[in-house]
Amino acid sequence: MIVAEQKSLEEIRRIIAPYEKVLLLGCGTCVTVCGAGGEREVAFLNSALRVAQAKSDDGVHNFSEYTVKRQCDFEFLDVLVDKVNEVDTILSLGCGIGVQVVAERFPDIPILPGVNTSFMGMAKEWGVWDERCAACGDCRLAETAGICPITRCTKGILNGPCAGTKNGKCEANKDMDCAWILIYKRLERLHQLEKMRRYYPPRNFRVIPRPRRIVMKADIEQGEDNG
Amino acid sequence: MANSLFEEKLNSNGFLVTTEIGPPKGADVSEMVHCIDLLKDKVDAINVTDHQSSVMRFPSLGGCLLVKECGGEPIIQVTCRDRNRLALQADLLLAYSRGIKNVLCLTGDSVDVGDHKEAKPVFDLDSVQLLKMARGMESGKDMVGNELKGTPQFCLGASVHPEADFIEPQLIKFEKKVIAGAQFFQTQGIFDLESLKKFMQYASQFNIKILAGIIVLASARMAQYMNDNVPGIIISQAIIDELANVEKGKGLQKGIEIASQFIRTIREENLCHGVHIMAVGKEGIVPDILEAA
Ligand code: SF4
Ligand code: SF4
């Protein structure tokens, strides 16, 4: 899932400053799971903003809130049409994709991001999320025992550990495991160490040319227009 | 035929001595030039570090040009941290065109340990791929197969960490570097000759030269600091104690003594093909160490 962190109240107050009526828009998918922008967080933020406003004595904003099932898909945004007409801006607590889909759907209203979209990852334990995939477009997990060297090695290198690893940890952060030690141990366990002995050439950063787009191949063959 | 003076020496059977210089933070190179003058006739080649520990400095290539100008034999350290494959190839072309042919291919420390922590880490290539890239250029083509005007020839080196606390994956990578074209290795700091012996039992099957890395310690505090903060370094408690037990102000002298003793043993017992002395910041003591060894 996509992992995000809510922006500080201070930054949120700064970016909404020019607008009077603000719709706080949550998303019911990834950011709900990671506790950055679901229904609960929208309600919390609403109260926090009101309290901050009352304290600072500049009661200029008018907040409303709503959470859609998914912000990253046009079909879930239709319910917003009337609400959008009544506000001056939308503060989206969706990920960066959600923010942009909302912007594309409602071209006439400013959209602001309420979270910092951080990475794609998993809940390692309660309250701790770790990155797992950078969407490189050329997945090599078959060769690395299911452990991604691109995200989990600080340098994203492909031919084995650097010399900086110590105690199984990464030279950049003593609390984080060295990906290449993990890969080695798991390959050994699976009797697949020959995969580590192989030479891996430099990455192709143009697997999908940027800006990246994927067009469903079956649709092309059938002559369908997929936008 | 050898490509460089250093390669010629690699091909001979003599005991090799290299050292390294960290360029200044700034454009005033006078101290560095002084260091080069002091060292150039005492060693077989001088490495110039490439933003060592990810701290921004005068560039390695510029430092190697100075070594050349002073009549020394440079080894350019090239890391993958700051340049993508275009820039790396270009820098190697420039180096070659100016007579800098010894190249130490490194992945580079992570940006997080340095002084520009917010910089974009590049790592377009890793050390093995960099070696292969340099070897590939010797066929007169760039990485994507386009013809080069003029064909560079390099003497390629790499690093290896015989004292890594988890050695097997390091050895796998070492072997990949050999296959990719490394002719010589300068090891990370050696603090225990037993681990060097063990490593050499394995490494001697390859047709390469190994120079044991000797780090000169100036105090127990420095040793402890390096243990805690320098990537990969593991200094034994015995050495830290030895340094801690000397009189105040005599630490560096002790460090020189320890380093010289190591070098002497390595040479006398023929443990490997040479040494690479690392005394960055105190390059001036290298002649003393060699004298004592
Ligand atoms: S290799 Fe890593 S970044 Fe690439 S697709 Fe697989 S998991 Fe994602
Ligand atoms: S210590 Fe391990 S994870 Fe960290 S940069 Fe080196 S190889 Fe990658």
PDB file of C-alpha atoms in Angstrom, chain A residues 41 60 114 174 185 187 189 194 205 211:
ATOM      1  CA  GLU A  41      -7.869  11.577  10.644  1.00  0.00           C
ATOM      2  CA  VAL A  60     -11.531  33.104   8.967  1.00  0.00           C
ATOM      3  CA  GLY A 114      -2.610  17.548   3.386  1.00  0.00           C
ATOM      4  CA  LYS A 174      22.230   1.337  12.311  1.00  0.00           C
ATOM      5  CA  LYS A 185      20.877 -15.337   4.161  1.00  0.00           C
ATOM      6  CA  LEU A 187      19.290 -17.258  -0.797  1.00  0.00           C
ATOM      7  CA  ARG A 189      18.483 -20.944   3.034  1.00  0.00           C
ATOM      8  CA  GLU A 194      24.303 -19.004  -7.383  1.00  0.00           C
ATOM      9  CA  PHE A 205      15.883   3.518 -16.092  1.00  0.00           C
ATOM     10  CA  PRO A 211       6.405  10.290 -17.966  1.00  0.00           C
TER      11      PRO A 211
END
